[in-house]
Structures are given as C-alpha cells and as structure tokens.
Coordinates of C-alpha atoms and ligand atoms in Angstrom, one line a residue:
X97 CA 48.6 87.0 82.4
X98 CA 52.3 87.5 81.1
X99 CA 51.5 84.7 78.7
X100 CA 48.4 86.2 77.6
X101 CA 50.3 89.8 76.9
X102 CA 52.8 88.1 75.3
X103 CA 50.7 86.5 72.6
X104 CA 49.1 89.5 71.9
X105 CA 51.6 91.7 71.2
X106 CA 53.6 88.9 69.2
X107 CA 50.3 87.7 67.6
X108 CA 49.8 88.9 64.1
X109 CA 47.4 88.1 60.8
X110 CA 49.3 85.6 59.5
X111 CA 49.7 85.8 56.0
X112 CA 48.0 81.5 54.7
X113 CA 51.4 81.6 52.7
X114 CA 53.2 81.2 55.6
X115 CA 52.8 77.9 57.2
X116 CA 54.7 78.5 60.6
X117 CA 53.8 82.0 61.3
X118 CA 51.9 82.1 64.3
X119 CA 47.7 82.6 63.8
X120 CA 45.7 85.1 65.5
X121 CA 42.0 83.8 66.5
X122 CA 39.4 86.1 65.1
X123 CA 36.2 85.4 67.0
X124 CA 33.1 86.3 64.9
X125 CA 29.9 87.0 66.7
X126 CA 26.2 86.6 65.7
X127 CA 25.6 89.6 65.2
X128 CA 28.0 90.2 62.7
X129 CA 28.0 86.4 61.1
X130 CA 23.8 85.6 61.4
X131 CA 23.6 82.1 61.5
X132 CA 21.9 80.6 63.9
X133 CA 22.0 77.5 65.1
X134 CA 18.5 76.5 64.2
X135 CA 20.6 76.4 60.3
X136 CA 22.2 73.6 61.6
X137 CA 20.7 69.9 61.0
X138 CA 18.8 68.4 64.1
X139 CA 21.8 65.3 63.7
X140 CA 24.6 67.8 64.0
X141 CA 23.4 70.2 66.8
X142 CA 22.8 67.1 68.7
X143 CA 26.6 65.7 67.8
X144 CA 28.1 68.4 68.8
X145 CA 26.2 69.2 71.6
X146 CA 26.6 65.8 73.4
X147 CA 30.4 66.1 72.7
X148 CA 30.7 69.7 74.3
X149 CA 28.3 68.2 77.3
X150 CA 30.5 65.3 77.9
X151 CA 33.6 68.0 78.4
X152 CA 35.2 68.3 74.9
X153 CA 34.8 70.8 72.5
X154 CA 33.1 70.4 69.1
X155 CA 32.2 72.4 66.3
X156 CA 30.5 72.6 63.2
X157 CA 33.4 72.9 60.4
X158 CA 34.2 73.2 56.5
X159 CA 32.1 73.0 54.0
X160 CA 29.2 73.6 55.9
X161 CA 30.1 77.2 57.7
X162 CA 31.2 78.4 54.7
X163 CA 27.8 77.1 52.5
X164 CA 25.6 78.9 55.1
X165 CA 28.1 82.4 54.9
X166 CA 27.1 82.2 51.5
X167 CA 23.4 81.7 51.6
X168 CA 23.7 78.3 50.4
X169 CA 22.4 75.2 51.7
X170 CA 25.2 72.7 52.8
X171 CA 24.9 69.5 51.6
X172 CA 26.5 67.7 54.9
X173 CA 27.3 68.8 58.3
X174 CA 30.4 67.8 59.6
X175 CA 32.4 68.0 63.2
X176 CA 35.3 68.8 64.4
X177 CA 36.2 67.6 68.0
X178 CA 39.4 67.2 70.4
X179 CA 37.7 63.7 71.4
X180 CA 39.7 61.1 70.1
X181 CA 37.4 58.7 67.1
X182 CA 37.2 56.0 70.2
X183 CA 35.9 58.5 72.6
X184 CA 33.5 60.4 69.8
X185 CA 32.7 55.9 68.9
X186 CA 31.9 55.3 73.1
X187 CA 29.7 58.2 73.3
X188 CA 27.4 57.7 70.0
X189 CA 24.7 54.4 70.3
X190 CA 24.7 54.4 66.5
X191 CA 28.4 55.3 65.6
X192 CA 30.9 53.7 63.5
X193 CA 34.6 54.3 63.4
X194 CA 35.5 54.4 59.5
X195 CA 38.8 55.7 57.1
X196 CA 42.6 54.5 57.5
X197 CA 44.1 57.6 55.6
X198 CA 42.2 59.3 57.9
X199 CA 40.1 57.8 60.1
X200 CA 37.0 60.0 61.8
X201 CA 33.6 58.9 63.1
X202 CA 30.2 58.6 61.6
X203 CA 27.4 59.2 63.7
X204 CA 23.7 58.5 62.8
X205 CA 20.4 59.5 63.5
X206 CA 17.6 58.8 62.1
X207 CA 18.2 59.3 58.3
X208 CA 21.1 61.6 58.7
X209 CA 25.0 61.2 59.3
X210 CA 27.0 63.2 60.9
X211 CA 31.0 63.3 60.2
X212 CA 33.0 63.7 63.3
X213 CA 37.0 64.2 63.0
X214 CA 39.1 64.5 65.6
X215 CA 41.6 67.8 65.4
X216 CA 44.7 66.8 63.1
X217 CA 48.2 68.2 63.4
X218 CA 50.3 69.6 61.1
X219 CA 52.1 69.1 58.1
X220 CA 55.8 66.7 57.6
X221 CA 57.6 69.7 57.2
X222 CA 56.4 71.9 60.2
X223 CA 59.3 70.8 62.4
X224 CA 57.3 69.2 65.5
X225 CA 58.3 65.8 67.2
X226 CA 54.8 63.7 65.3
X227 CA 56.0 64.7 62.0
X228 CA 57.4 61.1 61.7
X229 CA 54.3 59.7 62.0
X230 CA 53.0 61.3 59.0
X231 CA 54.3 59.5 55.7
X232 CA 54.1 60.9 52.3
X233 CA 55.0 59.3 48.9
X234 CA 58.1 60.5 46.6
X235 CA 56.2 63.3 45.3
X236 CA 55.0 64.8 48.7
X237 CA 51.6 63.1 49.1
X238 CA 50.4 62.4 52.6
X239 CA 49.5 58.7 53.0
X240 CA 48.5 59.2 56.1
X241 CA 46.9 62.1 58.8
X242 CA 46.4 60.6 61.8
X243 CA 48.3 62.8 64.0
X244 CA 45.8 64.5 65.9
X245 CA 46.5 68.5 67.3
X246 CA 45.1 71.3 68.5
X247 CA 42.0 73.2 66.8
X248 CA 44.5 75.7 65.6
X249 CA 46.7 73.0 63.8
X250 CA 43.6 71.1 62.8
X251 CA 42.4 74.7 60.6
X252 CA 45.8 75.0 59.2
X253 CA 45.8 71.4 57.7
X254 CA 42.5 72.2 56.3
X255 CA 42.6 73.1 52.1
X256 CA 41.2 76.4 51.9
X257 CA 41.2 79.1 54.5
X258 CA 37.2 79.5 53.4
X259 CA 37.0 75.7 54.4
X260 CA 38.3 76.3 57.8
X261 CA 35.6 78.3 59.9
X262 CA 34.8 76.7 62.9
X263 CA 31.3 77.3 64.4
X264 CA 30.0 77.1 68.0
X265 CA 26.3 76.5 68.0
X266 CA 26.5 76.8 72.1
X267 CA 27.5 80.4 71.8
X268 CA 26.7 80.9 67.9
X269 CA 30.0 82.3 67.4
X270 CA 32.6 81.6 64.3
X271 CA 36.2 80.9 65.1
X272 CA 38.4 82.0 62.1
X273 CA 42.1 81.5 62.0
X274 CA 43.1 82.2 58.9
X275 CA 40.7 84.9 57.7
X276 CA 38.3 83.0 56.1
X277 CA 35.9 84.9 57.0
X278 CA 37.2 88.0 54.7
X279 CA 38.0 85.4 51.6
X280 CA 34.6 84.4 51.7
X281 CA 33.2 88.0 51.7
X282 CA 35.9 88.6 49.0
X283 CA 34.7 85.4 47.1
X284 CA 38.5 84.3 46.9
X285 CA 39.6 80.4 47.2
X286 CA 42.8 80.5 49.0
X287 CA 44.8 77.7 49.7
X288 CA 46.4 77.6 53.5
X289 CA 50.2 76.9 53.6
X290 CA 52.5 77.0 50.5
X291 CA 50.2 76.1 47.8
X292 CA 53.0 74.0 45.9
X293 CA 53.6 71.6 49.0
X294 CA 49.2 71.6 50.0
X295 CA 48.7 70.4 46.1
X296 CA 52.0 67.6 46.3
X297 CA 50.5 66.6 49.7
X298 CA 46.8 66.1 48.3
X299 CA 46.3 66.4 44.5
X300 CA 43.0 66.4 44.6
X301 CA 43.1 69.5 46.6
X302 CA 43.6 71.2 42.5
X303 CA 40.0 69.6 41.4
X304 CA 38.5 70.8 44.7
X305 CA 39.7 74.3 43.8
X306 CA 38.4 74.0 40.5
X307 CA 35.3 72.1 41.6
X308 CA 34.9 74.8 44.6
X309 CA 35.6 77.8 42.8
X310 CA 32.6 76.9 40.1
X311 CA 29.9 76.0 42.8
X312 CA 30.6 79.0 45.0
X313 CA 31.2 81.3 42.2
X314 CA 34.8 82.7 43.9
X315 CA 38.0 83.1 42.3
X316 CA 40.8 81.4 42.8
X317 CA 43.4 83.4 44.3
X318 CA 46.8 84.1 42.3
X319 CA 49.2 82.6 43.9
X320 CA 46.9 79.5 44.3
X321 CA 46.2 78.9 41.0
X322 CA 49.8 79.6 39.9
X323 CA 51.2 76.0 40.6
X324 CA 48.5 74.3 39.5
X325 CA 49.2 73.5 35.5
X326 CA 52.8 72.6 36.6
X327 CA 51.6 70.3 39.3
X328 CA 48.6 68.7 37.0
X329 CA 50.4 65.4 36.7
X330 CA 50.6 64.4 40.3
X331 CA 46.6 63.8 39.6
X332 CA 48.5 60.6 38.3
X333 CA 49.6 59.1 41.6
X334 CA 46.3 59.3 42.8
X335 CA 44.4 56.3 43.6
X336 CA 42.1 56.0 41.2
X337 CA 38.9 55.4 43.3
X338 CA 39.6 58.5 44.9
X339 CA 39.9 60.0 41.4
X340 CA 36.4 58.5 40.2
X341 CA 34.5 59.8 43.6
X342 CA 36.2 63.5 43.1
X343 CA 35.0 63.3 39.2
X344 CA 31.3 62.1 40.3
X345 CA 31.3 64.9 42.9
X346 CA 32.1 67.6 39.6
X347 CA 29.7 66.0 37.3
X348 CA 26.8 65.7 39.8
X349 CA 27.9 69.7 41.4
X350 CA 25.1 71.2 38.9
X351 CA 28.1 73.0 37.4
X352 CA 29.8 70.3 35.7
X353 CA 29.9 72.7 32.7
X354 CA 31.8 75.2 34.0
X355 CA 34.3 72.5 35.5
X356 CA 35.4 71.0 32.9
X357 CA 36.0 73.8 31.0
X358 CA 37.7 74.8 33.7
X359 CA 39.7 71.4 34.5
X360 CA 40.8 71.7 31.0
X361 CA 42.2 75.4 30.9
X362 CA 43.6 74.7 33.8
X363 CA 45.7 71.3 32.0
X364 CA 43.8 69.1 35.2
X365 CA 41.9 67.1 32.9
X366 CA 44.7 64.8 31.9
X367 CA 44.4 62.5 35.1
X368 CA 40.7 63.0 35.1
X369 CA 39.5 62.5 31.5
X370 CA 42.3 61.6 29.3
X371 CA 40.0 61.7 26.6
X372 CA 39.1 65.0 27.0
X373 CA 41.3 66.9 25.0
X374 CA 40.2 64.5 22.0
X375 CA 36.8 64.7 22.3
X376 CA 36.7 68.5 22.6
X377 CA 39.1 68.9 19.6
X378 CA 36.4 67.7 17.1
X379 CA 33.8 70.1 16.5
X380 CA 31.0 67.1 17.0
X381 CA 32.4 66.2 20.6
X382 CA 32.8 69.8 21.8
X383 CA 28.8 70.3 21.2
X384 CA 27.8 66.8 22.8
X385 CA 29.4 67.3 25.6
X386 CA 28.6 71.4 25.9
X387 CA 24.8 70.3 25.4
X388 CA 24.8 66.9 27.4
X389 CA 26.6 68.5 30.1
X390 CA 24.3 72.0 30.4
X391 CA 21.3 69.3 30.4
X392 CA 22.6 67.4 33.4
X393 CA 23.6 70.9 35.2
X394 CA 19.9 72.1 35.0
X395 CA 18.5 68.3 35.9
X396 CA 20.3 68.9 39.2
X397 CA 19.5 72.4 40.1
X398 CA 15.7 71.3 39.0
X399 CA 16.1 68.7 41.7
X400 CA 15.5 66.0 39.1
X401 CA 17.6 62.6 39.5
X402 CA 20.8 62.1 37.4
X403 CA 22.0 59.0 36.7
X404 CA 26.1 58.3 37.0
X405 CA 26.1 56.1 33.9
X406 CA 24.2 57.9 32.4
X407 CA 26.4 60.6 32.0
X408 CA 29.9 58.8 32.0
X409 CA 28.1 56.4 28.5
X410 CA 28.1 60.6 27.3
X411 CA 31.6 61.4 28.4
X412 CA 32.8 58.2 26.7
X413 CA 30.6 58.2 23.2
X414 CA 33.0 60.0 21.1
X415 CA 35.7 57.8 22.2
X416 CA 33.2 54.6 20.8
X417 CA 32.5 56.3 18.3
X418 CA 36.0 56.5 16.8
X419 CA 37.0 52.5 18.0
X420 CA 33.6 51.6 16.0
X421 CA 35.1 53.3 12.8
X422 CA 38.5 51.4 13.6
X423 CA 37.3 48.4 14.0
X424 CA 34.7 48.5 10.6
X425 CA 37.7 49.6 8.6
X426 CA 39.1 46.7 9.8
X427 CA 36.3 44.7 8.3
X428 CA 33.9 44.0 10.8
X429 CA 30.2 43.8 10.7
X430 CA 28.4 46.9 12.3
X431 CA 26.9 45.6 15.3
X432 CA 29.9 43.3 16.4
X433 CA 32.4 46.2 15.7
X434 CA 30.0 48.5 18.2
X435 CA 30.4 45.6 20.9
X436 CA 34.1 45.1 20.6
X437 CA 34.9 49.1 20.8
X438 CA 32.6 49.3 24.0
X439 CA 34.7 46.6 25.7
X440 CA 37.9 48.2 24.7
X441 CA 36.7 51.7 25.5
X442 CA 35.5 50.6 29.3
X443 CA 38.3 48.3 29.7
X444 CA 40.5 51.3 29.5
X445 CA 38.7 53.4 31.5
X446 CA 38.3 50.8 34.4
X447 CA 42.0 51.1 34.3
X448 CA 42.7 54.7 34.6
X449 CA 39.2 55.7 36.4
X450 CA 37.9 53.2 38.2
X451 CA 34.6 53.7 37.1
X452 CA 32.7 50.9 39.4
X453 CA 31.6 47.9 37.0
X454 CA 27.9 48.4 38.8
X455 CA 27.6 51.4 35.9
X456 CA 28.9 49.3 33.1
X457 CA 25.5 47.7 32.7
X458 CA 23.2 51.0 31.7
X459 CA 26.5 52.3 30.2
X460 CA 26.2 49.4 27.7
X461 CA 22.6 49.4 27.3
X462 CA 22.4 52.6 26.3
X463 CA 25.1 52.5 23.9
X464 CA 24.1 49.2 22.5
X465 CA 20.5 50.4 21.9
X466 CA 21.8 53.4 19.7
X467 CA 21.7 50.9 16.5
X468 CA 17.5 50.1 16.9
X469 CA 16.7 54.0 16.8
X470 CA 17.3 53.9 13.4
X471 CA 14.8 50.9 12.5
X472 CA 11.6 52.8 12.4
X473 CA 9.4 50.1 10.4
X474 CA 7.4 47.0 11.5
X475 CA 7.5 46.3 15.2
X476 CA 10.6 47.3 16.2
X477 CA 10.0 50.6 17.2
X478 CA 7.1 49.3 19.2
X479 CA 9.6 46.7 20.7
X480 CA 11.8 49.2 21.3
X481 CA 10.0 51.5 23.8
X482 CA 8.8 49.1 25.8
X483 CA 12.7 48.2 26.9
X484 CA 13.2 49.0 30.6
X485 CA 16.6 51.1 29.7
X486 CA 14.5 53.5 26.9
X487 CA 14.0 56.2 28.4
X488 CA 17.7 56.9 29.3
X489 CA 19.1 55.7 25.5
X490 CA 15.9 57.7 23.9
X491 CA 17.5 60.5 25.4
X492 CA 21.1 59.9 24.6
X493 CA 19.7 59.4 21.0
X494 CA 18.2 63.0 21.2
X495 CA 21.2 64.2 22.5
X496 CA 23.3 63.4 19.5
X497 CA 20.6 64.5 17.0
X498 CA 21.1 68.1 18.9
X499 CA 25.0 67.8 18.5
X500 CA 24.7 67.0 14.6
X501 CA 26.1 63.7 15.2
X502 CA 22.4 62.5 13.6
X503 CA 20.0 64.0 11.7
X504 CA 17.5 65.9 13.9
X505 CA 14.7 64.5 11.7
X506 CA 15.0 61.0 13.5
X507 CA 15.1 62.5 16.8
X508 CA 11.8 64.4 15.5
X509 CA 10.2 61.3 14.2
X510 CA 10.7 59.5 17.7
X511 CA 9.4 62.5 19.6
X512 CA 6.1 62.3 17.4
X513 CA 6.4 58.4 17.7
X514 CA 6.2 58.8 21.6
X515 CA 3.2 61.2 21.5
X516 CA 1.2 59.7 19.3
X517 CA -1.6 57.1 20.5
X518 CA -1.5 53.7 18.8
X519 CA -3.7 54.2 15.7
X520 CA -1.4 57.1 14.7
X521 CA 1.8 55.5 15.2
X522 CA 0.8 52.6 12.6
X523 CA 0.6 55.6 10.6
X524 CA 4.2 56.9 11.4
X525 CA 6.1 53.8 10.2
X526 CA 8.2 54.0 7.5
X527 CA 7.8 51.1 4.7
X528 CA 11.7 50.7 5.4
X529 CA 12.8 48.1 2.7
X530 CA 15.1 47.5 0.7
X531 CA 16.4 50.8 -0.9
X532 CA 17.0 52.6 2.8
X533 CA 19.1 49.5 3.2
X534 CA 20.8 50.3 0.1
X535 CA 20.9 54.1 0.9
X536 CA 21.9 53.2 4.5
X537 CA 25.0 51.0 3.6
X538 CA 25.9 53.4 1.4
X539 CA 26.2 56.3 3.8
X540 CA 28.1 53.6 6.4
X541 CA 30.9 53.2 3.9
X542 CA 31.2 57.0 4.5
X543 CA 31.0 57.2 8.1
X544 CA 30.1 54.7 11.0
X545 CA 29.1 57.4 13.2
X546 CA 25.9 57.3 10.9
X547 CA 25.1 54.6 13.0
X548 CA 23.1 52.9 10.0
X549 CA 22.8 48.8 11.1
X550 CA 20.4 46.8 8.3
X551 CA 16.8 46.5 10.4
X552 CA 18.2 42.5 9.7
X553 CA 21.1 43.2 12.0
X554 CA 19.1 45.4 14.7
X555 CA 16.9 42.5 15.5
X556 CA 19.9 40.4 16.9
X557 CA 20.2 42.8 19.4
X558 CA 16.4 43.5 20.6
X559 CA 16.6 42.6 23.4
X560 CA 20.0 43.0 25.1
Ligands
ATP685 P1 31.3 70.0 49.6 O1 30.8 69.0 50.7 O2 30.4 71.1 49.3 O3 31.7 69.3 48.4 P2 33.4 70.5 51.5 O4 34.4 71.5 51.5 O5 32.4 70.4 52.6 O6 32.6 70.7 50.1 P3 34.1 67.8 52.2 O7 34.7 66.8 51.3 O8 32.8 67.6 52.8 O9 34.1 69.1 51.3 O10 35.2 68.1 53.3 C1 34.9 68.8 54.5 C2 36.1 69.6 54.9 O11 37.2 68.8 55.1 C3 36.5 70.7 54.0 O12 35.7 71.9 54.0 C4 37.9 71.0 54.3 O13 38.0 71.8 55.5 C5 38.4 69.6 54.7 N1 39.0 68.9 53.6 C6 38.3 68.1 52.6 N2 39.2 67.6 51.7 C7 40.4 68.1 52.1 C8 41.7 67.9 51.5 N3 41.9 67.2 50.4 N4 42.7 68.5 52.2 C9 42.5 69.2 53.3 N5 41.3 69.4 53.8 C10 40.3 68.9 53.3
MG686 MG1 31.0 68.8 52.9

C-alpha cells in the first residue's frame, strides 16, 4: 500500500529524453482507443492468448498497435511476452526459435507467422548489474540484446515511443509508457532515450525514422532528427545485409519517393546508395529515378507485384550508363563495353549492399536487352517479345524514353508494335539498312547513352 502511494506521488510523465527517469503507465481503455480485438489476425489472438492462458503475459506490440491507431492495416502482428523464447518454443507445435542479435520466436499457423519476443532490458549505459552482458562496438552499436526485463524496460528499448504501445486483446486495453499514444495523435516520430546514443546503438534506427515518418505521414520530432546528418556515417558499420533488407523495406513501402528524397536531405543516403548523389546531380538521373520510383509507389498501393530487381537494374542504370561511356572511350565495341560496365557496376554494389546475387540475373537481363529495342527491322523485334524477361526490360525501355534518356518516338513505335495484330506489324518495320547504321554510329560517337548497337551486333546477344 506504502509502496503503491509511494510510486504515485514520485511517478511523473517522463520526458523519452530522459532514459532513467522513472515511467508512469498510462492505461488506455476501449472506449477511448477503439480497437478491438477482432482487428487482430486469427494467428496472433491465438499467440497471445495461449501465452496469457499458460500464466504469462503477452501482448500485441509495435508496429502493429500503432498501424491500427492510425487506421492502417498492419502488415505483421508481433508479441511481446515475459516467457522466455524456450518457454514461448515448448508451448507452440509449429514454433521455431530464430535470431542471435536478438533471438525471439516464430510461431505459425496456417499461412501466417507470428513474432514472439521475449521483454528486453535496458540499455549499456543504464547502470543495472546485466549491462555487461550487452556488447556494443567502438561506435556504440549494440551487438547484442539478449538481456531480457520487465515490460517497462522492454518499451523503453523500443525505437520510437509510437512503436511502443502494448495491447491486451484479453481486456482490449493499450498500455502506453512513454506517451505514445499522444505522439501518434500528434503525428510526431519520437525517438525514446537520448536520440544520439539510440542512433550509435542501432543506425538503422535513422532509415526507420525516415522510412516511418514517410509511410505514416508524421513528423519527425526536433530533437530527433537533430543528430541525425551528424550521425549518417555510422550507416557504415552496419552489416550490409541488414542495410540491403532496410533498403528493400523503403523501396517496396509504396513511398519510396518520398524516402529517398528524404534519405538524401537528410545526408542518409551515403551508406544506402552511394550513387545517389551522382545520379540525382544530372538532370537525366534525377527524372528516371523521380518517374521510375512514382511508378513503383503506385504499383504497390494498386496492389500490383514489384519486382526487387527490377527496381535496383533502375537505381543502378545511370551508374552503367556512365562505365559504358568509359569503357567505349577506351575503345571497346558497344555490346562488350555494356557487359564489362554491368560486371563492374554489380561487383561494386555486392560489396557495399549486398544486394543477393539471386537478383543479378533479371538485373542483367534487363539491362542487356536495352541494345535489341533499337533494332526494329526483320525479325528481331518479333524475336524480341517473345523473350521470357520482355515485359520487365520493355518497361525499363519506356521508362528511359519518359526520362529523355531516348527518344520517345521508339518507346511509341513499340507501344504500337505490341498492339498491333501480325499483318500490321509487318507493316511497322522499318527497312533498317545501311544509312541508320551510318546515322546510328554517328550519333554513338556523340554519346553511348544513345544506346545505338549495329542490328549486326544485336543479334549476338538475342538470346541472352
Ligand atoms: P513495419 O513493420 O510497418 O515496417 P514496425 O515498426 O512494425 O514497422 P518491425 O521491424 O516489424 O517494424 O519491428 C517491430 C517493432 O520492434 C517496432 O515497432 C519497434 O517497437 C521494435 N523495433 C524494430 N526495430 C527496432 C530497432 N532497430 N530498435 C529498437 N526497436 C526496434
Ligand atoms: Mg512490423
């Protein structure tokens, strides 16, 4: 009872810029909140159900809590438990333990996983005895979070107070520690703790601000976004697979638009796409990207299917584009210089983004099939169409016609190509002969990016 007084009169708001200060629980009921817990997936109710059955407590946390606040529908349900990963693993038929950084529990029904993490404690520098256990790098990153803690801890060494709601489907009631709750009414991304020590523990916690901020429409909050231009370059300690997953989560977000321009006002870009600034400098890039990227953000609200490679063969064009002119300059033929500048562009970018070698395949294709656009006589652009990869470099092709890079009239002559029954396409060929050749080596002494390869030279490479 003491106890009880005690904590109440001691018990303040405390401010997320304070790590230490003590938290006051603010519990927000149904009637105020009004999600139900029908809102949550059949696989999570039942997760967290079965934990709270079997004595523990569970809850429905992050993303999720604050997707449904916001009339959004959350992607993934995840759960936060004081069960240990074993216990969660023993209780689960079709569980498996996964992570080492952080190790938490997937459990599966049907179609559907379910996250489950047990509570974690707090941060190296909050002073308690399992502070040693927790290891971070020279610059303050956090190789491992094992330590598990209390629900309390477990919010505070969450990112953002609006990711650390905790929801109780038994009694349909939010737990908010931090005021999350009001940040999310006030659409503001706040990071818990100092927000110079969060960003040197997790880097990637700067992208998921700027990745956040853009998908949930919110601000982020002053003193949050003050480090971050300073801190950009700890994006470079990052392992690079983590890197590639946060950069497919931006691109694939449906406002991967917004997010880079955002990444790049913000100087975040450099550990993410180095080529970035390059690209964007030259009036040509900025509009491929702009248009390329606003295409694959409406794809993905439209529900239509986006594919990876697809859109890291755009990222990476204008980068070809400029080792193709280097390595013509230097005297090579057209079609071997394209090869050699892909090899050099993804070697480097396996390097600094890991980009998984399962995308270099359609990556290639659709680059090395730019070259046979341009050969619009005989059978080649009959040939052409019926390649399995045509659809995705028939758009890229498009794409560059839009950003100026080619002539729209060849991207207007395909369209028409495409349309047209069989009869009519014998009609659309051009007699391509000798003096386009002429005309067509002519303009490749000017520029490369012309993409002009003799209809000779295009046939090599029919069928690669
Ligand atoms: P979304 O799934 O919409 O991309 P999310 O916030 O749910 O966003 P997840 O990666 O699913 O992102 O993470 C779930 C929760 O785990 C977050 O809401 C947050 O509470 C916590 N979390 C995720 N990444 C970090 C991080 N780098 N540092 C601290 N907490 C994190
Ligand atoms: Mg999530």
């Amino acid at each position: 009872m003491i106890r009880k007084f005690l904590r109440k009169v001691f018990s303040r708001k405390a401010p997320a810029s304070e790590p230490n200060a003590k938290l006051s629980l603010s519990i927000i009921p149904f009637k105020h909140h009004g999600i139900r817990r029908n809102q949550i997936t059949p696989c999570a109710l039942k997760t967290a159900t079965a934990l709270q059955q079997a004595g523990f407590s569970a809850y429905i946390v992050g993303g999720a809590v604050r997707d449904l606040l916001l009339g959004l529908t959350p992607k993934d349900f995840d759960v936060a438990t004081n069960a240990t990963p074993e216990q969660v693993y023993q209780l689960f038929r079709r569980s498996r333990i996964i992570g080492r950084r952080f190790r938490l529990v997937h459990v599966m029904c049907g179609a559907e996983t379910v996250e489950v993490s047990t509570f974690r404690g707090q941060s190296p520098d909050d002073g308690n005895d399992h502070a040693s256990v927790q290891l971070t790098d020279q610059h303050g990153r956090l190789l491992h979070d094992n330590v598990f803690g209390s629900q309390e801890e477990d919010a505070v060494r969450r990112d953002f107070t609006v990711n650390a709601l905790f929801y109780d489907p038994a009694k349909e009631e939010i737990l908010d520690y931090l005021n999350g709750y009001e940040d999310i009414k006030a659409k503001k991304m706040r990071i818990i703790g100092d927000p110079i020590i969060r960003f040197r523990e997790d880097p990637v916690r700067m992208l998921r601000a700027v990745r956040l901020a853009s998908k949930l429409d919110m601000q982020i909050e002053t003193e949050t976004a003050k480090p971050i231009g300073d801190l950009a370059p700890l994006l470079q300690n990052v392992p690079p697979s983590r890197l590639f997953d946060e950069m497919l989560k931006l691109l694939l977000s449906g406002h991967a638009l917004a997010c880079v321009v955002e990444l790049r006002a913000r100087g975040l870009h450099h550990g993410l796409l180095p080529m970035l600034d390059v690209i964007l400098e030259q009036p040509l890039g900025e509009r491929f990207i702009t248009i390329a990227l606003k295409n694959t953000d409406e794809r993905i609200r439209q529900d239509k299917p986006v594919s990876p490679g697809f859109l890291f063969a755009i990222l990476l064009w204008h980068e070809v584009l400029s080792a193709w002119d280097s390595f013509q300059a230097a005297g090579e033929k057209p079609l071997p210089a394209l090869f050699k500048a892909m090899d050099q562009i993804l070697a480097i970018q396996h390097k600094k983004l890991a980009i998984p070698r399962r995308f270099d395949a359609i990556i290639q294709e659709i680059w090395s099939m730019q070259p046979r656009f341009e050969a619009r006589s005989g059978r080649k652009p009959f040939r052409l169409i019926t390649h399995p990869r045509f659809r995705a470099a028939y758009d890229f092709m498009l794409l560059r016609c839009e950003s100026g890079e080619l002539n729209m009239e060849l991207g207007e002559w395909w369209k028409s190509f495409l349309s047209a029954d069989n009869a009519d396409r014998e009609k659309l060929l051009l007699n391509q002969t000798s003096p386009i050749k002429r005309k067509r080596k002519r303009s490749r002494k000017k520029s490369s990016s012309s993409l002009a390869v003799p209809p000779d030279d295009s046939a090599k490479n029919e069928d690669g």
